Tab-separated table of C-alpha atoms and ligand atoms in Angstrom:
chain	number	residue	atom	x	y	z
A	273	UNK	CA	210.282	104.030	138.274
A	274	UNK	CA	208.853	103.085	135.398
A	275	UNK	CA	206.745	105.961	133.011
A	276	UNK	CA	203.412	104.547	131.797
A	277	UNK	CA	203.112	105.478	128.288
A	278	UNK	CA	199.636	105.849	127.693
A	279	UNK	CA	200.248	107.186	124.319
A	280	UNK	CA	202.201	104.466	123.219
A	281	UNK	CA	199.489	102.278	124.670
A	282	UNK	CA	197.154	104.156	122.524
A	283	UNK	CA	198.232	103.954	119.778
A	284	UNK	CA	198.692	99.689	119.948
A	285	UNK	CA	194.392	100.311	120.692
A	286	UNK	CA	194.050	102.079	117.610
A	287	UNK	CA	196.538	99.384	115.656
A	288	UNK	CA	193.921	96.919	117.283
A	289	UNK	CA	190.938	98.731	116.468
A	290	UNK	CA	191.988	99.245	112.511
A	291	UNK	CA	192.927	96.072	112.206
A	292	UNK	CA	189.170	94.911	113.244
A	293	UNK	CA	187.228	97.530	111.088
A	294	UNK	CA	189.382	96.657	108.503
A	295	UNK	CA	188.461	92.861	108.981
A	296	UNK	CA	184.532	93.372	109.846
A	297	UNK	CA	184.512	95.418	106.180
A	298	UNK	CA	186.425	92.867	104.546
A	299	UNK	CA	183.386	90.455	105.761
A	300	UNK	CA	180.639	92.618	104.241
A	301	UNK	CA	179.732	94.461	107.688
A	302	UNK	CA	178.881	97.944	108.549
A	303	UNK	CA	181.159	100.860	108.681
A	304	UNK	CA	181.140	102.156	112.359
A	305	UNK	CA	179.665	105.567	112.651
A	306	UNK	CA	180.421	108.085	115.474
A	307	UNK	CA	178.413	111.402	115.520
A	308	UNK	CA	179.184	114.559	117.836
A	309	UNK	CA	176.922	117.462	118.619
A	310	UNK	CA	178.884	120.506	119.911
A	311	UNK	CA	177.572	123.380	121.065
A	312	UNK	CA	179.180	127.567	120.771
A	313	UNK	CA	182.996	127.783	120.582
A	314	UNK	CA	184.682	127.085	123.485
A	315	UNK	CA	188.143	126.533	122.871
A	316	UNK	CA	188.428	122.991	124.967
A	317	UNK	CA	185.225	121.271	123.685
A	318	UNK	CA	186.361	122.497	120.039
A	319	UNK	CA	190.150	120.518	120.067
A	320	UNK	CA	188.382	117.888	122.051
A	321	UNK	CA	185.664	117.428	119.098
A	322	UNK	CA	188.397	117.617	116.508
A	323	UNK	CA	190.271	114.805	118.383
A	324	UNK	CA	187.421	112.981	117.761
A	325	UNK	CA	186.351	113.117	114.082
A	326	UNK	CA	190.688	112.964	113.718
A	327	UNK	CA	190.980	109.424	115.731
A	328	UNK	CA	187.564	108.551	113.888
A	329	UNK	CA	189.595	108.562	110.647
A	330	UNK	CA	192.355	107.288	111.829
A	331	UNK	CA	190.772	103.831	112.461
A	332	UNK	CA	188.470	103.441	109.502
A	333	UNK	CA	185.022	104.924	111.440
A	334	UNK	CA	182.797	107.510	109.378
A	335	UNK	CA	181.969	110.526	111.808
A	336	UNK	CA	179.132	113.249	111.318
A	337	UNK	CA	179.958	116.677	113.564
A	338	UNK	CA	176.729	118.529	114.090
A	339	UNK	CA	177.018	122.245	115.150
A	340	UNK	CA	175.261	124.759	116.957
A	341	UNK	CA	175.060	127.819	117.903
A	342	UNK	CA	175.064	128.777	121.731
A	343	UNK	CA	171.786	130.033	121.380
A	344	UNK	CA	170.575	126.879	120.353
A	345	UNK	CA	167.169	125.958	122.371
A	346	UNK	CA	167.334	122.354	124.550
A	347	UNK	CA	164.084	121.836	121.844
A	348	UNK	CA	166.465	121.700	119.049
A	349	UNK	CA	168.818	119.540	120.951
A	350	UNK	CA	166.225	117.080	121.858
A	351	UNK	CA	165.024	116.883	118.645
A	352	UNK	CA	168.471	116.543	117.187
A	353	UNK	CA	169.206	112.996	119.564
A	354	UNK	CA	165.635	111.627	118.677
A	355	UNK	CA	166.677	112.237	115.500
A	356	UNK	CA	170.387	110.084	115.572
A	357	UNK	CA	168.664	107.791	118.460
A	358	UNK	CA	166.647	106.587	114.964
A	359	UNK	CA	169.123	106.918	112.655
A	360	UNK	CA	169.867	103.579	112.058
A	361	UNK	CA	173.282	104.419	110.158
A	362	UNK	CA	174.223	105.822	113.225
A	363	UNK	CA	176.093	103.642	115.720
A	364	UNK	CA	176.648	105.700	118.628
A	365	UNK	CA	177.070	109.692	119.777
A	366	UNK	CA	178.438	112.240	122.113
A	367	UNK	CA	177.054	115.471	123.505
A	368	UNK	CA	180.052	117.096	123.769
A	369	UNK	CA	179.795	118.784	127.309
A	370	UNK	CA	179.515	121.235	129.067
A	371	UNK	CA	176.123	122.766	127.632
A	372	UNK	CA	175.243	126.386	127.965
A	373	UNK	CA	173.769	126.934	130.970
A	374	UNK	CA	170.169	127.557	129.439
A	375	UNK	CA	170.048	123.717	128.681
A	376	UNK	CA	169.761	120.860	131.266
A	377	UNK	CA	173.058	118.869	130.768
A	378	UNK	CA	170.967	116.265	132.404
A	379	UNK	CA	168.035	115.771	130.452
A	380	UNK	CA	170.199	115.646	127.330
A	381	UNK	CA	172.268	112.716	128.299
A	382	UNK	CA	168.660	110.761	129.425
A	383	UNK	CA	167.866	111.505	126.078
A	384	UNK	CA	170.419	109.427	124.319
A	385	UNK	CA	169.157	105.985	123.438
A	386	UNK	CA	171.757	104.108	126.099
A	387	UNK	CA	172.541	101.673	122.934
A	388	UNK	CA	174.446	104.798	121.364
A	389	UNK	CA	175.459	106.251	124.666
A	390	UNK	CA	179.541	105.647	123.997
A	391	UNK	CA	180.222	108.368	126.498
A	392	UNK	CA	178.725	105.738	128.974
A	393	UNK	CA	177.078	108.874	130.912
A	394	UNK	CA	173.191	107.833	131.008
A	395	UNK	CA	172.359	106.198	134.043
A	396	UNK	CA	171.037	103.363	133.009
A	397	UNK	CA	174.971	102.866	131.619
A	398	UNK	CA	176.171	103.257	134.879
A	399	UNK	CA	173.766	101.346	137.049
A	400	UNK	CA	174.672	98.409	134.996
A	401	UNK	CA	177.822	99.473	135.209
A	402	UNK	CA	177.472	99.806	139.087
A	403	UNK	CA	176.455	95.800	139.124
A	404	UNK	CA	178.934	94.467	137.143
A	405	UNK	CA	176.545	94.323	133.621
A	406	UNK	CA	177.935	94.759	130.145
A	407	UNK	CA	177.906	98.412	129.779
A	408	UNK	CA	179.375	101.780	128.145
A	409	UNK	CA	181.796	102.937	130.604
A	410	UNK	CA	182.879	106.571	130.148
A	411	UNK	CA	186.470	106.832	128.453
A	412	UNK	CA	188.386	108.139	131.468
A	413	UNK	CA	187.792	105.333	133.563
A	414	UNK	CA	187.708	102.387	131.039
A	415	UNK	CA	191.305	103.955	129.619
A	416	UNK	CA	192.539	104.398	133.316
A	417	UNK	CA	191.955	100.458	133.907
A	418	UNK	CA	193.008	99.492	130.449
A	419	UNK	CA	196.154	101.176	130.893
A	420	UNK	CA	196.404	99.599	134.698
A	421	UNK	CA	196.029	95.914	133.043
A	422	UNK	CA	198.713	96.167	129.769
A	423	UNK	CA	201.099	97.301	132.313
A	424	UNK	CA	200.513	94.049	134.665
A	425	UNK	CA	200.271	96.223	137.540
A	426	UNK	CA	199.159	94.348	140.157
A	427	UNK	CA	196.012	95.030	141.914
A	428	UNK	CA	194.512	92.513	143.792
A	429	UNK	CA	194.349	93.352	147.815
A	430	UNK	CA	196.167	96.937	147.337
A	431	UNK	CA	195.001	99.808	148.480
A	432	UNK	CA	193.796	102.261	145.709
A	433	UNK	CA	193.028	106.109	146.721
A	434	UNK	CA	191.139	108.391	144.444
A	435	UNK	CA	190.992	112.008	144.469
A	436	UNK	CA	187.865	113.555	143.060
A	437	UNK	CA	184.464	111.989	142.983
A	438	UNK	CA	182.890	113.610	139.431
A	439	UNK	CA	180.241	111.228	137.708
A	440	UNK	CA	182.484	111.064	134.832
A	441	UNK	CA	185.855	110.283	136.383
A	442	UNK	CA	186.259	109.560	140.390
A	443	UNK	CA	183.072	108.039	140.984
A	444	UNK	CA	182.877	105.452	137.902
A	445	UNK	CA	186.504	104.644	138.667
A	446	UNK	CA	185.805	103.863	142.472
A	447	UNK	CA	183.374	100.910	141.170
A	448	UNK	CA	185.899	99.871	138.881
A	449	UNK	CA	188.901	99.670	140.581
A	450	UNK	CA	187.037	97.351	143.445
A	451	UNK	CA	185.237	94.827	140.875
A	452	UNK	CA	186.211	91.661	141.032
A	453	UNK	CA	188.257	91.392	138.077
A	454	UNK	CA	190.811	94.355	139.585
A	455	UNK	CA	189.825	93.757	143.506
A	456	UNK	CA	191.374	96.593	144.995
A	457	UNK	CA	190.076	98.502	148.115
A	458	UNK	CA	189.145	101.300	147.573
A	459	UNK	CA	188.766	104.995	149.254
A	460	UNK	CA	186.884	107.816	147.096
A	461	UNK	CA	188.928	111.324	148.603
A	462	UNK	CA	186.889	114.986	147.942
A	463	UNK	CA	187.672	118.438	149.152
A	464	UNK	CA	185.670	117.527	152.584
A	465	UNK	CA	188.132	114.589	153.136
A	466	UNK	CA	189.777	115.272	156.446
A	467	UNK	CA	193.498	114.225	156.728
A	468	UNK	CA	194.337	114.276	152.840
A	469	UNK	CA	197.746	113.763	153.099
A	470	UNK	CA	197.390	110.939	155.381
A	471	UNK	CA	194.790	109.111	153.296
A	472	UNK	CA	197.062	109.717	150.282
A	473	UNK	CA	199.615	108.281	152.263
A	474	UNK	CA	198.054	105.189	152.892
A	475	UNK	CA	197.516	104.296	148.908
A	476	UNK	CA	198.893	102.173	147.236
A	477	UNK	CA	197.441	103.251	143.773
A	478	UNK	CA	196.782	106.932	144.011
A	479	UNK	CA	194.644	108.714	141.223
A	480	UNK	CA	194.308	112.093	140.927
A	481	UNK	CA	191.200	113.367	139.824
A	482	UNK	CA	190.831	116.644	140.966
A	483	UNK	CA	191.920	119.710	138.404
A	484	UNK	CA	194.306	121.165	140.676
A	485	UNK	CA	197.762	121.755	138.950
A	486	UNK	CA	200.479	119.940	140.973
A	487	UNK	CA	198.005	119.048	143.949
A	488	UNK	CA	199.483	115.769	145.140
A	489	UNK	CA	203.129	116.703	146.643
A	490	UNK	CA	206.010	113.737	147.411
A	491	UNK	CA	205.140	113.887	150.983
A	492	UNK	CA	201.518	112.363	150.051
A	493	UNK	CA	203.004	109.430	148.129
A	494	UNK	CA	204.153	106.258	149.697
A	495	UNK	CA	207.654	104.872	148.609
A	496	UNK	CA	206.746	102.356	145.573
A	497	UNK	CA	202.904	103.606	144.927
A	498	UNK	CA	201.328	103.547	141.581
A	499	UNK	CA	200.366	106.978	141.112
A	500	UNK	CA	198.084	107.548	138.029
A	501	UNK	CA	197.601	111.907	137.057
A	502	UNK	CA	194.055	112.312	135.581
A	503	UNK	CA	194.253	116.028	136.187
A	504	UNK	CA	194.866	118.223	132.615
A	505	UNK	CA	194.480	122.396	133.474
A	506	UNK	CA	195.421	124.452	131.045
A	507	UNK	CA	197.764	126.760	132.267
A	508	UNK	CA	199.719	130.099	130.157
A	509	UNK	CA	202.697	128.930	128.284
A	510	UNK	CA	204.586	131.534	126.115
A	511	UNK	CA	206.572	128.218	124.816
A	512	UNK	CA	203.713	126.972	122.638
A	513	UNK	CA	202.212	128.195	119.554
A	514	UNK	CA	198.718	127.432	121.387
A	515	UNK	CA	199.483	129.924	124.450
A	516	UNK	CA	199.020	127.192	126.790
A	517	UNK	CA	200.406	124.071	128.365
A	518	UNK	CA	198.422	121.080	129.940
A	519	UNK	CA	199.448	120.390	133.475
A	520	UNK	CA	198.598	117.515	135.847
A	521	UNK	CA	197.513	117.068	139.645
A	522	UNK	CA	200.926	115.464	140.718
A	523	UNK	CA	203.962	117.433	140.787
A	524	UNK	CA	205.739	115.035	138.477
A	525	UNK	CA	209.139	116.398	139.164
A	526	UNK	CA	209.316	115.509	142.881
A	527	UNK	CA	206.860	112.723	142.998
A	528	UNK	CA	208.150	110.620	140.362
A	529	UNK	CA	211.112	109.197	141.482
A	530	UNK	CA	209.352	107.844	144.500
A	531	UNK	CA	206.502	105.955	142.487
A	532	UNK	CA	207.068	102.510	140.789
A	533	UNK	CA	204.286	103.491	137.941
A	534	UNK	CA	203.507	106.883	137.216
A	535	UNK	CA	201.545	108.754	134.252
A	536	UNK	CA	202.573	111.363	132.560
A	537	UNK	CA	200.689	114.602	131.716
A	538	UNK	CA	200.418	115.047	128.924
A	539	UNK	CA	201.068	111.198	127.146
A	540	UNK	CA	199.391	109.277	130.263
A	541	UNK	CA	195.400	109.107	130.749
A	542	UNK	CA	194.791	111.827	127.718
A	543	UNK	CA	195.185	109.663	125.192
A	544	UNK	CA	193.692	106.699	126.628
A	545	UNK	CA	190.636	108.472	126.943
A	546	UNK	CA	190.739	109.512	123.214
A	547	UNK	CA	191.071	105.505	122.448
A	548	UNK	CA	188.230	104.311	124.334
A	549	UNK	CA	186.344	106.202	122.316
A	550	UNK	CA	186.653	104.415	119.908
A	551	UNK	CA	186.692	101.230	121.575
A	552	UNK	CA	183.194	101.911	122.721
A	553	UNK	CA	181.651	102.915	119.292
A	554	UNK	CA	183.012	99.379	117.987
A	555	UNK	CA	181.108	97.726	120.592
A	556	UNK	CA	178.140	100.219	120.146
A	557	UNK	CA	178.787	99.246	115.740
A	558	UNK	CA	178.985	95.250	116.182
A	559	UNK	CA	176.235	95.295	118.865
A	560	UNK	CA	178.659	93.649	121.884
A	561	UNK	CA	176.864	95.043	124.972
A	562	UNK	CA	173.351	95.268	125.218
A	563	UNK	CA	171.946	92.645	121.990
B	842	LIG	P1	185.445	117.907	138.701
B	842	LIG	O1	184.093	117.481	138.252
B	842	LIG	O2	185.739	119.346	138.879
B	842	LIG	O3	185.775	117.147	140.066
B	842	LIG	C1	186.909	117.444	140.814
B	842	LIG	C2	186.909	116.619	142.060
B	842	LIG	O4	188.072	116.951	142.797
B	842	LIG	C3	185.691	116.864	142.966
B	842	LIG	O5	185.179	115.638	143.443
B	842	LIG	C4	186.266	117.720	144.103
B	842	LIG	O6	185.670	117.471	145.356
B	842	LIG	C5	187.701	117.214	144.146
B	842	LIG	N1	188.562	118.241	144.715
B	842	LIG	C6	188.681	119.538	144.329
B	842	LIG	N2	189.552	120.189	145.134
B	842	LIG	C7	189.971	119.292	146.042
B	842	LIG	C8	190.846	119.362	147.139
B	842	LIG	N3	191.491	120.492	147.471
B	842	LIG	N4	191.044	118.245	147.885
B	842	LIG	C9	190.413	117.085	147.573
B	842	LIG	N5	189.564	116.956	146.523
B	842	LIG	C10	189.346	118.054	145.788
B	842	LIG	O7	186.575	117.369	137.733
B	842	LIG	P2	186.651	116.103	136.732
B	842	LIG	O8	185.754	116.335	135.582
B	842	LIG	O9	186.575	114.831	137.482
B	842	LIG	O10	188.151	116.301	136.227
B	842	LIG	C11	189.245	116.316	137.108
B	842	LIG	C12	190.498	116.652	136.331
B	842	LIG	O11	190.711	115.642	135.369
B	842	LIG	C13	190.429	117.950	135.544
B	842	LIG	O12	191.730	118.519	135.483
B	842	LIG	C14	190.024	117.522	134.162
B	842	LIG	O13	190.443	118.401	133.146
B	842	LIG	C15	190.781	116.224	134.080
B	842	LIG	N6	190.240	115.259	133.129
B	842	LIG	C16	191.135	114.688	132.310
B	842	LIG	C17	190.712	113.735	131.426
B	842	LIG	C18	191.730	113.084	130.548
B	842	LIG	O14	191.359	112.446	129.610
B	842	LIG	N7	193.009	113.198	130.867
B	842	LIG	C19	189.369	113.383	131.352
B	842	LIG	C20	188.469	113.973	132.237
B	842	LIG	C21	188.920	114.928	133.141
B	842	LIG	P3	184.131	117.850	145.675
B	842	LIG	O15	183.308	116.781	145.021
B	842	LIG	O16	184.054	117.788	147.154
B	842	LIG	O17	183.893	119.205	145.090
């Protein structure tokens, strides 16, 4: 079995990713810019946005954080992404989700300008997406495939099974993993899918997607299957200083040892998420998809 180390993966990325802001400088050029807009306090969306402007620094990028309050009316939103959609120092910038439920998650995201939509969640990101266009993909997926191709895994003609069908993982994924360039076939599982374990059964890259701790048992994983944990619930833990733990949708501890690839949680998808990022506010910064 071999562990796929998506923070050591990662962190080659960010290597990559210095190296080229360090280069496009060095030529006169623009200092990428990544802004985030996050709403209230919630504990997740706050270490999620401080990931962010961390990783920002890391690589070289400038990073603006604009805050609001929970009260904060979808007006004042909207007026806050017309604002960055014309700021031209402004390469590209998240809505860090979810919203409060007094403001239409969807109407914000078809406000971003899709040039600066490196969260790849507007549609008109994923309909090109969808037919094989340059695009913003969102992070999960691009960093799920990324991490699929520096490991060589192959692809071509297998069978690939994903749990979970959410607009910003499982579905995106699904048209992924069965473009041409990866060519596997592909089955998109939900909570309606009859005969779970049987489907599982049948992949031979399984991805869980679902937010279930320790879902996908050995008995659902074929001898030699790439099995790939998106899942990350926070569960109590009096071991850490947070209070909590992160755990995954595969119950590592049985199902490992039967896989030939397998992510861990945390250290597998987590940090390739984090990474393409970045990755897609360089492309938004030096204009590679849409100009
Ligand atoms: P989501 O929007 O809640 O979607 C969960 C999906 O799982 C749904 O499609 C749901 O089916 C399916 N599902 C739920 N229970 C099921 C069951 N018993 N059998 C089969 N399918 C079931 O979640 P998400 O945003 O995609 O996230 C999924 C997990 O990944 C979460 O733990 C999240 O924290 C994690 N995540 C991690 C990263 C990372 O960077 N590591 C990034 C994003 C998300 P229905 O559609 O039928 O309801």
């Amino acid at each position: 079995m071999i562990l796929i180390d998506g923070k050591k993966v990662s962190l080659e990325i960010k290597a990559e990713i210095a190296e080229q802001v360090k280069q496009l400088k060095e030529n006169g050029g623009k200092t990428p810019h990544l802004a985030a807009i996050l709403v209230g306090h919630d504990g997740g969306s706050e270490t999620y946005v401080a990931y962010k402007i961390k990783d920002c620094e890391a690589v070289g990028f400038k990073s603006t954080l604009v805050r609001y309050e929970d009260d904060v009316t979808q007006q004042e939103l909207l007026a806050k992404i017309d604002e960055l959609n014309n700021d031209t120092d402004v390469d590209g910038f998240i809505v860090q989700l979810p919203l409060p439920k007094h403001i239409d998650e969807q109407k914000i995201i078809e406000a971003i300008d899709p040039k600066k939509d490196v969260d790849g969640f507007h549609p008109e990101n994923v309909g090109r997406m969808v037919i094989g266009l340059p695009s913003f993909v969102s992070a999960t997926p691009f960093g799920i495939v990324e991490l699929i191709k520096r490991y060589n895994i192959e692809t071509s003609g297998k069978n690939c099974v994903i749990v979970g069908r959410s607009n910003i993982v499982g579905r995106p994924l699904s048209v992924l993993m069965s473009q041409k360039a990866i060519n596997t076939t592909v089955t998109v599982a939900h909570s309606r899918t009859k005969n779970l374990k049987e489907v599982c059964y049948n992949a031979d890259i399984l991805i869980a997607a679902i937010g279930s701790p320790e879902f996908v048992t050995s008995d659902m994983v074929k001898d030699g299957a790439v099995v790939i944990d998106v899942g990350t619930t926070r569960v109590p833990s009096s071991e850490t200083k947070s209070g909590f733990r992160l755990k995954g949708d595969v119950k590592f501890s049985e199902v490992a040892e039967k896989c030939s690839y397998i992510t861990p949680v945390p250290g597998g998808v987590g940090p390739m998420t984090r990474v393409s990022l970045l990755k897609n506010t360089l492309l938004a910064a030096t204009r590679k998809i849409y100009y």
